[in-house]
Amino acid sequence: MNIILDKYGILVCCVMVFLAGTSLADPWPVPYKRYTVRPQSNPYCHAGVISFCPTGEPDNIMPDFNSGDVIEIYALKKPVWQFKFGDVLGKLNIMHDALGFKNLNTGMNYTMEWYELFQLMNCTFAHVLNNETIQWCNQGAVCIYPGIEDRLWSENGTLAKIATTTGSVFNSFSDWVLWDNRTGLFYETWTVKDKPDGNTWFQPFDCASWVIRALDEFGRLGVSFNQSINLNYTKINLYSAQPEYLGTSAEVFDKSANKTMQTFAQNIVKFYSKFQSQKKWEELAIEILEDLYDIFERKDPFFLYYNDAYWCLNLTSPIAKLTYEESPLPKPGKIDNKLYFEKHYP
């Protein structure tokens, strides 16, 4: 039974899930899955235009400051793909987020950001191979490199000092960064909700959410922020009725699976085959936007990949929306580090 995209997609998607007898008891929004081991990248996957963290520090290396050092924390924002399009996407509030750190005692500055190993398009859409199978090129990680390009951030977006802390606090924060980087492995582009001010089904895991998590960690460590500064973050929203769980990647693409699972696999491949191209990446971006517009216009089922599982989204009005939402800076709240680490660290 194939999904008939024009008229019956919503109905058939729900019927297929009912026939599969698959459901989840997880609360909404679905919790982002943490991992204990980062998988090796498939040789098929390439970063593309710019390699990941080309001038960064070696893997798992963080600066180690003296406990009494004075450290300034900066919020950094610039337009996505600024190196290619300048401020074009900035005018649409499509921004990339990062943090900057200035050690006033040593004079050393650092930029820290979390982003895709294989660039945004590869992390958002799967590759469909010649044998009609799916290959994801999706991982994200922290990059830290010496220096802050003050002019780049200040002239194109934001360079704002938001707090001052100590080397001791920064070193504790560094422990959290390494844990977050070793366990939060996969980039998630979409925010999925039932309506603009309604329930959230899935939350993103991207550069902006990393900055928000990082600032929350500083807050837990007792850092006081300049509450007069307002920071907004880009979200790419999809709106859907309650998502239908289809199965894990292994279940859906198991060659010995029942006919219902095989149908899921066929329709997922058909969906992602729309976003394939050998064109240059900027041409591909335009083509993908056109394909998305067609899907949104017809309200075709949207197949979301999240936590190594597939979900069927039955899109509802207003279908999709780009928002630039404020996230308040956290209030300081000291914690017992030992208890926090025991609770949160594997």
CSV table of C-alpha atoms in Angstrom, one decimal:
chain,number,residue,atom,x,y,z
A,1,MET,CA,0.0,0.0,0.0
A,2,ASN,CA,1.7,3.2,-1.2
A,3,ILE,CA,1.1,6.7,0.1
A,4,ILE,CA,-1.0,8.6,-2.4
A,5,LEU,CA,0.5,12.0,-1.9
A,6,ASP,CA,-2.1,14.3,-3.5
A,7,LYS,CA,-5.3,13.4,-1.8
A,8,TYR,CA,-5.0,10.6,0.7
A,9,GLY,CA,-1.6,11.1,2.3
A,10,ILE,CA,-2.8,12.0,5.7
A,11,LEU,CA,-5.3,9.2,5.9
A,12,VAL,CA,-2.9,6.5,4.6
A,13,CYS,CA,-0.1,7.6,6.9
A,14,CYS,CA,-2.3,7.1,9.9
A,15,VAL,CA,-3.7,3.8,8.7
A,16,MET,CA,-0.3,2.4,8.1
A,17,VAL,CA,0.8,3.2,11.6
A,18,PHE,CA,-2.3,1.6,13.0
A,19,LEU,CA,-1.7,-1.5,11.0
A,20,ALA,CA,1.9,-1.6,12.3
A,21,GLY,CA,0.7,-1.5,15.8
A,22,THR,CA,3.6,0.8,16.8
A,23,SER,CA,3.4,3.5,19.4
A,24,LEU,CA,5.5,5.3,21.9
A,25,ALA,CA,4.8,6.2,25.5
A,26,ASP,CA,7.5,8.9,25.5
A,27,PRO,CA,6.4,12.3,26.7
A,28,TRP,CA,6.2,15.3,24.3
A,29,PRO,CA,8.5,16.8,23.3
A,30,VAL,CA,10.4,13.6,22.5
A,31,PRO,CA,13.6,13.7,24.5
A,32,TYR,CA,16.8,14.1,22.5
A,33,LYS,CA,18.8,10.8,22.7
A,34,ARG,CA,22.2,10.8,24.2
A,35,TYR,CA,24.9,8.3,23.1
A,36,THR,CA,28.0,6.9,24.7
A,37,VAL,CA,30.1,6.4,21.6
A,38,ARG,CA,30.5,8.7,18.6
A,39,PRO,CA,30.4,6.5,15.4
A,40,GLN,CA,33.0,6.7,12.7
A,41,SER,CA,32.0,8.8,9.8
A,42,ASN,CA,31.0,6.8,6.7
A,43,PRO,CA,33.6,7.5,3.9
A,44,TYR,CA,30.7,8.4,1.7
A,45,CYS,CA,30.1,11.6,3.7
A,46,HIS,CA,32.1,14.7,3.0
A,47,ALA,CA,32.0,18.2,4.6
A,48,GLY,CA,31.7,19.9,1.2
A,49,VAL,CA,32.6,23.6,0.8
A,50,ILE,CA,34.4,24.0,4.2
A,51,SER,CA,35.9,21.2,6.3
A,52,PHE,CA,34.7,21.0,9.9
A,53,CYS,CA,36.7,23.1,12.4
A,54,PRO,CA,39.7,23.7,10.0
A,55,THR,CA,41.7,25.9,12.4
A,56,GLY,CA,40.4,24.4,15.7
A,57,GLU,CA,42.2,22.8,18.6
A,58,PRO,CA,42.8,19.0,18.6
A,59,ASP,CA,40.0,16.7,19.5
A,60,ASN,CA,38.9,16.7,23.2
A,61,ILE,CA,41.3,19.6,24.0
A,62,MET,CA,39.9,22.6,26.0
A,63,PRO,CA,41.9,25.6,27.3
A,64,ASP,CA,42.7,25.2,30.9
A,65,PHE,CA,42.7,28.5,32.8
A,66,ASN,CA,44.1,29.5,36.1
A,67,SER,CA,41.4,29.5,38.7
A,68,GLY,CA,41.7,33.2,39.4
A,69,ASP,CA,41.7,34.3,35.7
A,70,VAL,CA,39.0,36.8,34.7
A,71,ILE,CA,37.0,35.5,31.8
A,72,GLU,CA,34.6,37.6,29.7
A,73,ILE,CA,31.8,35.7,27.9
A,74,TYR,CA,30.5,37.0,24.6
A,75,ALA,CA,27.3,36.1,22.6
A,76,LEU,CA,28.2,35.9,18.9
A,77,LYS,CA,25.8,35.9,16.0
A,78,LYS,CA,26.3,36.1,12.2
A,79,PRO,CA,24.2,35.2,9.2
A,80,VAL,CA,24.2,31.5,8.1
A,81,TRP,CA,26.5,31.1,5.1
A,82,GLN,CA,27.8,34.6,5.6
A,83,PHE,CA,31.1,33.6,3.9
A,84,LYS,CA,29.1,33.0,0.7
A,85,PHE,CA,26.1,35.4,0.8
A,86,GLY,CA,27.2,38.1,3.1
A,87,ASP,CA,24.2,39.6,5.1
A,88,VAL,CA,21.5,38.2,2.8
A,89,LEU,CA,20.2,35.5,5.2
A,90,GLY,CA,20.8,37.9,8.1
A,91,LYS,CA,18.0,40.1,6.7
A,92,LEU,CA,15.7,37.1,7.1
A,93,ASN,CA,17.0,36.4,10.7
A,94,ILE,CA,18.6,33.1,9.7
A,95,MET,CA,21.5,33.3,12.1
A,96,HIS,CA,24.4,31.1,13.3
A,97,ASP,CA,25.2,31.3,17.0
A,98,ALA,CA,28.4,30.9,19.0
A,99,LEU,CA,30.2,32.0,22.2
A,100,GLY,CA,33.4,33.9,22.6
A,101,PHE,CA,35.7,34.0,25.6
A,102,LYS,CA,38.4,36.5,26.5
A,103,ASN,CA,40.9,35.8,29.2
A,104,LEU,CA,41.9,39.2,30.6
A,105,ASN,CA,44.8,37.8,32.5
A,106,THR,CA,46.5,36.0,29.6
A,107,GLY,CA,45.2,38.0,26.7
A,108,MET,CA,44.0,34.8,25.0
A,109,ASN,CA,40.7,34.8,23.2
A,110,TYR,CA,38.6,31.8,22.0
A,111,THR,CA,35.6,31.2,19.8
A,112,MET,CA,33.5,28.1,20.6
A,113,GLU,CA,30.6,26.9,18.4
A,114,TRP,CA,28.6,23.7,17.7
A,115,TYR,CA,27.8,22.9,14.1
A,116,GLU,CA,27.5,20.3,11.5
A,117,LEU,CA,30.4,18.0,10.5
A,118,PHE,CA,28.9,17.7,7.0
A,119,GLN,CA,27.1,21.0,6.6
A,120,LEU,CA,23.4,21.8,7.0
A,121,MET,CA,21.9,20.2,3.9
A,122,ASN,CA,23.5,16.8,4.6
A,123,CYS,CA,22.3,16.9,8.2
A,124,THR,CA,18.7,17.7,7.2
A,125,PHE,CA,18.2,15.4,4.2
A,126,ALA,CA,19.3,11.8,3.7
A,127,HIS,CA,21.2,10.6,0.6
A,128,VAL,CA,19.3,8.0,-1.5
A,129,LEU,CA,21.8,5.6,-2.9
A,130,ASN,CA,21.6,3.7,-6.2
A,131,ASN,CA,20.3,0.6,-4.4
A,132,GLU,CA,17.4,2.5,-3.0
A,133,THR,CA,18.8,2.6,0.5
A,134,ILE,CA,19.3,5.7,2.8
A,135,GLN,CA,22.6,7.1,3.8
A,136,TRP,CA,22.7,9.8,6.5
A,137,CYS,CA,25.6,12.2,6.8
A,138,ASN,CA,24.6,13.7,10.0
A,139,GLN,CA,26.8,14.6,13.0
A,140,GLY,CA,27.5,17.8,14.9
A,141,ALA,CA,30.2,18.7,17.3
A,142,VAL,CA,31.9,21.5,19.2
A,143,CYS,CA,34.7,23.5,17.5
A,144,ILE,CA,37.0,25.7,19.6
A,145,TYR,CA,39.7,27.8,18.0
A,146,PRO,CA,41.9,30.7,19.1
A,147,GLY,CA,40.8,34.2,18.6
A,148,ILE,CA,37.5,36.1,18.0
A,149,GLU,CA,37.0,37.7,14.7
A,150,ASP,CA,35.5,40.8,16.3
A,151,ARG,CA,34.8,42.6,13.0
A,152,LEU,CA,33.1,39.6,11.4
A,153,TRP,CA,30.6,39.2,14.3
A,154,SER,CA,30.0,42.8,15.2
A,155,GLU,CA,29.5,44.1,11.6
A,156,ASN,CA,27.3,41.2,10.5
A,157,GLY,CA,25.3,40.3,13.6
A,158,THR,CA,26.2,40.4,17.3
A,159,LEU,CA,29.2,40.6,19.5
A,160,ALA,CA,27.9,41.4,23.0
A,161,LYS,CA,29.6,40.9,26.3
A,162,ILE,CA,27.0,39.1,28.5
A,163,ALA,CA,28.9,38.1,31.6
A,164,THR,CA,32.2,37.9,33.4
A,165,THR,CA,33.4,34.8,35.3
A,166,THR,CA,36.5,33.1,36.6
A,167,GLY,CA,38.9,30.6,35.3
A,168,SER,CA,37.7,28.1,37.9
A,169,VAL,CA,34.1,28.3,36.6
A,170,PHE,CA,35.3,28.1,33.0
A,171,ASN,CA,37.2,24.9,33.7
A,172,SER,CA,34.1,23.4,35.3
A,173,PHE,CA,32.1,24.5,32.2
A,174,SER,CA,34.8,22.8,30.0
A,175,ASP,CA,34.0,19.5,31.6
A,176,TRP,CA,30.3,20.0,30.7
A,177,VAL,CA,31.3,20.9,27.1
A,178,LEU,CA,33.3,17.7,26.7
A,179,TRP,CA,30.4,15.6,28.0
A,180,ASP,CA,27.8,17.3,25.9
A,181,ASN,CA,30.1,16.9,22.8
A,182,ARG,CA,30.7,13.2,23.5
A,183,THR,CA,27.0,12.4,24.0
A,184,GLY,CA,25.0,14.8,21.8
A,185,LEU,CA,26.1,13.6,18.4
A,186,PHE,CA,23.4,14.3,15.8
A,187,TYR,CA,22.1,17.6,14.3
A,188,GLU,CA,18.4,18.1,14.4
A,189,THR,CA,17.2,21.0,12.1
A,190,TRP,CA,13.4,21.1,12.7
A,191,THR,CA,11.3,22.4,15.5
A,192,VAL,CA,7.9,20.5,15.2
A,193,LYS,CA,4.8,21.8,16.9
A,194,ASP,CA,1.0,21.4,16.6
A,195,LYS,CA,0.6,25.2,16.1
A,196,PRO,CA,2.6,28.3,16.6
A,197,ASP,CA,1.8,28.8,20.3
A,198,GLY,CA,0.9,25.1,20.9
A,199,ASN,CA,2.5,21.9,22.0
A,200,THR,CA,6.1,21.0,20.9
A,201,TRP,CA,6.6,17.6,19.5
A,202,PHE,CA,10.3,17.8,18.6
A,203,GLN,CA,13.0,20.3,19.6
A,204,PRO,CA,16.0,21.2,17.5
A,205,PHE,CA,19.6,20.3,18.3
A,206,ASP,CA,21.6,22.9,16.5
A,207,CYS,CA,24.0,25.8,17.0
A,208,ALA,CA,21.4,27.9,18.8
A,209,SER,CA,20.3,25.1,21.2
A,210,TRP,CA,23.9,24.5,22.0
A,211,VAL,CA,24.4,28.1,23.0
A,212,ILE,CA,21.3,28.1,25.1
A,213,ARG,CA,22.4,24.8,26.9
A,214,ALA,CA,25.9,26.3,27.4
A,215,LEU,CA,24.5,29.5,28.9
A,216,ASP,CA,22.2,27.4,31.2
A,217,GLU,CA,25.3,25.5,32.4
A,218,PHE,CA,27.0,28.8,33.2
A,219,GLY,CA,23.9,29.8,35.1
A,220,ARG,CA,24.0,26.6,37.1
A,221,LEU,CA,27.6,27.3,37.9
A,222,GLY,CA,26.6,30.6,39.4
A,223,VAL,CA,27.4,33.1,36.6
A,224,SER,CA,25.4,36.3,36.6
A,225,PHE,CA,24.4,37.6,33.2
A,226,ASN,CA,23.7,41.1,32.0
A,227,GLN,CA,19.9,40.8,31.9
A,228,SER,CA,19.5,44.0,29.9
A,229,ILE,CA,20.8,42.1,26.8
A,230,ASN,CA,18.1,40.3,24.7
A,231,LEU,CA,19.1,37.4,22.6
A,232,ASN,CA,17.0,35.8,19.9
A,233,TYR,CA,17.5,32.5,18.1
A,234,THR,CA,16.5,31.2,14.7
A,235,LYS,CA,14.0,28.3,14.6
A,236,ILE,CA,12.8,26.4,11.5
A,237,ASN,CA,9.3,25.3,12.5
A,238,LEU,CA,7.0,22.6,11.0
A,239,TYR,CA,3.4,22.3,12.2
A,240,SER,CA,1.8,18.9,12.4
A,241,ALA,CA,-0.9,16.8,14.1
A,242,GLN,CA,0.5,14.5,16.7
A,243,PRO,CA,3.4,12.6,14.9
A,244,GLU,CA,3.1,9.0,14.1
A,245,TYR,CA,6.0,6.7,15.1
A,246,LEU,CA,7.1,4.4,12.3
A,247,GLY,CA,10.1,2.6,13.7
A,248,THR,CA,13.8,2.7,14.2
A,249,SER,CA,16.1,2.9,11.2
A,250,ALA,CA,17.0,-0.7,11.6
A,251,GLU,CA,13.3,-1.8,11.9
A,252,VAL,CA,12.1,0.2,8.9
A,253,PHE,CA,14.9,-0.9,6.6
A,254,ASP,CA,15.1,-4.5,7.7
A,255,LYS,CA,14.8,-6.5,4.5
A,256,SER,CA,13.0,-9.3,6.4
A,257,ALA,CA,10.4,-6.9,7.8
A,258,ASN,CA,6.7,-7.3,7.2
A,259,LYS,CA,4.9,-5.6,4.3
A,260,THR,CA,3.9,-2.6,6.3
A,261,MET,CA,7.5,-1.8,7.3
A,262,GLN,CA,8.6,-2.4,3.7
A,263,THR,CA,6.0,0.2,2.6
A,264,PHE,CA,7.3,2.7,5.2
A,265,ALA,CA,10.8,2.2,3.8
A,266,GLN,CA,9.6,2.7,0.2
A,267,ASN,CA,7.8,5.9,1.0
A,268,ILE,CA,10.7,7.3,3.1
A,269,VAL,CA,13.0,6.6,0.2
A,270,LYS,CA,10.5,8.3,-2.2
A,271,PHE,CA,10.3,11.3,0.1
A,272,TYR,CA,14.0,11.9,0.5
A,273,SER,CA,14.6,11.2,-3.2
A,274,LYS,CA,13.1,14.6,-3.8
A,275,PHE,CA,16.1,16.3,-2.2
A,276,GLN,CA,18.9,14.8,-4.3
A,277,SER,CA,21.0,16.7,-6.8
A,278,GLN,CA,24.5,16.8,-8.2
A,279,LYS,CA,24.4,20.6,-8.6
A,280,LYS,CA,26.5,23.0,-6.7
A,281,TRP,CA,25.4,23.4,-3.1
A,282,GLU,CA,23.9,26.9,-3.6
A,283,GLU,CA,21.8,25.6,-6.5
A,284,LEU,CA,20.8,22.6,-4.4
A,285,ALA,CA,19.6,24.9,-1.6
A,286,ILE,CA,17.3,26.6,-4.1
A,287,GLU,CA,16.1,23.3,-5.4
A,288,ILE,CA,15.4,22.0,-1.9
A,289,LEU,CA,13.4,25.1,-1.1
A,290,GLU,CA,11.3,24.5,-4.2
A,291,ASP,CA,10.7,20.9,-3.3
A,292,LEU,CA,9.7,21.8,0.2
A,293,TYR,CA,7.3,24.4,-1.1
A,294,ASP,CA,5.6,21.7,-3.2
A,295,ILE,CA,5.3,19.4,-0.2
A,296,PHE,CA,3.9,22.2,2.0
A,297,GLU,CA,1.5,23.3,-0.7
A,298,ARG,CA,0.0,19.8,-1.1
A,299,LYS,CA,0.3,19.0,2.6
A,300,ASP,CA,2.1,15.8,1.8
A,301,PRO,CA,3.2,13.6,4.7
A,302,PHE,CA,6.6,14.7,5.9
A,303,PHE,CA,9.0,12.0,7.1
A,304,LEU,CA,11.1,13.2,10.0
A,305,TYR,CA,14.3,11.4,11.1
A,306,TYR,CA,14.9,11.9,14.9
A,307,ASN,CA,16.8,9.8,17.4
A,308,ASP,CA,17.6,7.3,14.6
A,309,ALA,CA,13.9,6.6,14.1
A,310,TYR,CA,11.3,7.8,11.6
A,311,TRP,CA,8.1,9.6,12.2
A,312,CYS,CA,5.3,10.6,9.9
A,313,LEU,CA,4.1,14.2,10.2
A,314,ASN,CA,0.7,15.1,8.9
A,315,LEU,CA,1.3,18.8,8.2
A,316,THR,CA,-1.3,21.4,9.3
A,317,SER,CA,-1.7,25.1,8.8
A,318,PRO,CA,0.4,27.2,8.8
A,319,ILE,CA,2.6,24.2,7.7
A,320,ALA,CA,6.0,25.9,8.2
A,321,LYS,CA,7.4,29.1,9.6
A,322,LEU,CA,10.7,30.7,10.3
A,323,THR,CA,10.8,32.4,13.7
A,324,TYR,CA,13.4,34.4,15.6
A,325,GLU,CA,12.5,33.9,19.2
A,326,GLU,CA,14.0,35.4,22.4
A,327,SER,CA,15.5,33.1,25.0
A,328,PRO,CA,16.2,35.0,28.2
A,329,LEU,CA,19.6,34.8,29.7
A,330,PRO,CA,19.6,32.4,32.7
A,331,LYS,CA,19.5,33.6,36.3
A,332,PRO,CA,22.4,32.3,38.4
A,333,GLY,CA,21.7,29.2,40.5
A,334,LYS,CA,24.7,27.5,42.2
A,335,ILE,CA,24.6,23.7,42.3
A,336,ASP,CA,26.3,20.9,44.0
A,337,ASN,CA,28.7,19.9,41.2
A,338,LYS,CA,29.1,16.4,42.5
A,339,LEU,CA,25.3,15.7,42.6
A,340,TYR,CA,24.8,17.3,39.2
A,341,PHE,CA,27.6,15.2,37.5
A,342,GLU,CA,26.3,12.0,39.1
A,343,LYS,CA,22.8,12.8,37.7
A,344,HIS,CA,23.8,13.9,34.2
A,345,TYR,CA,27.0,12.2,33.3
A,346,PRO,CA,27.1,8.6,32.1
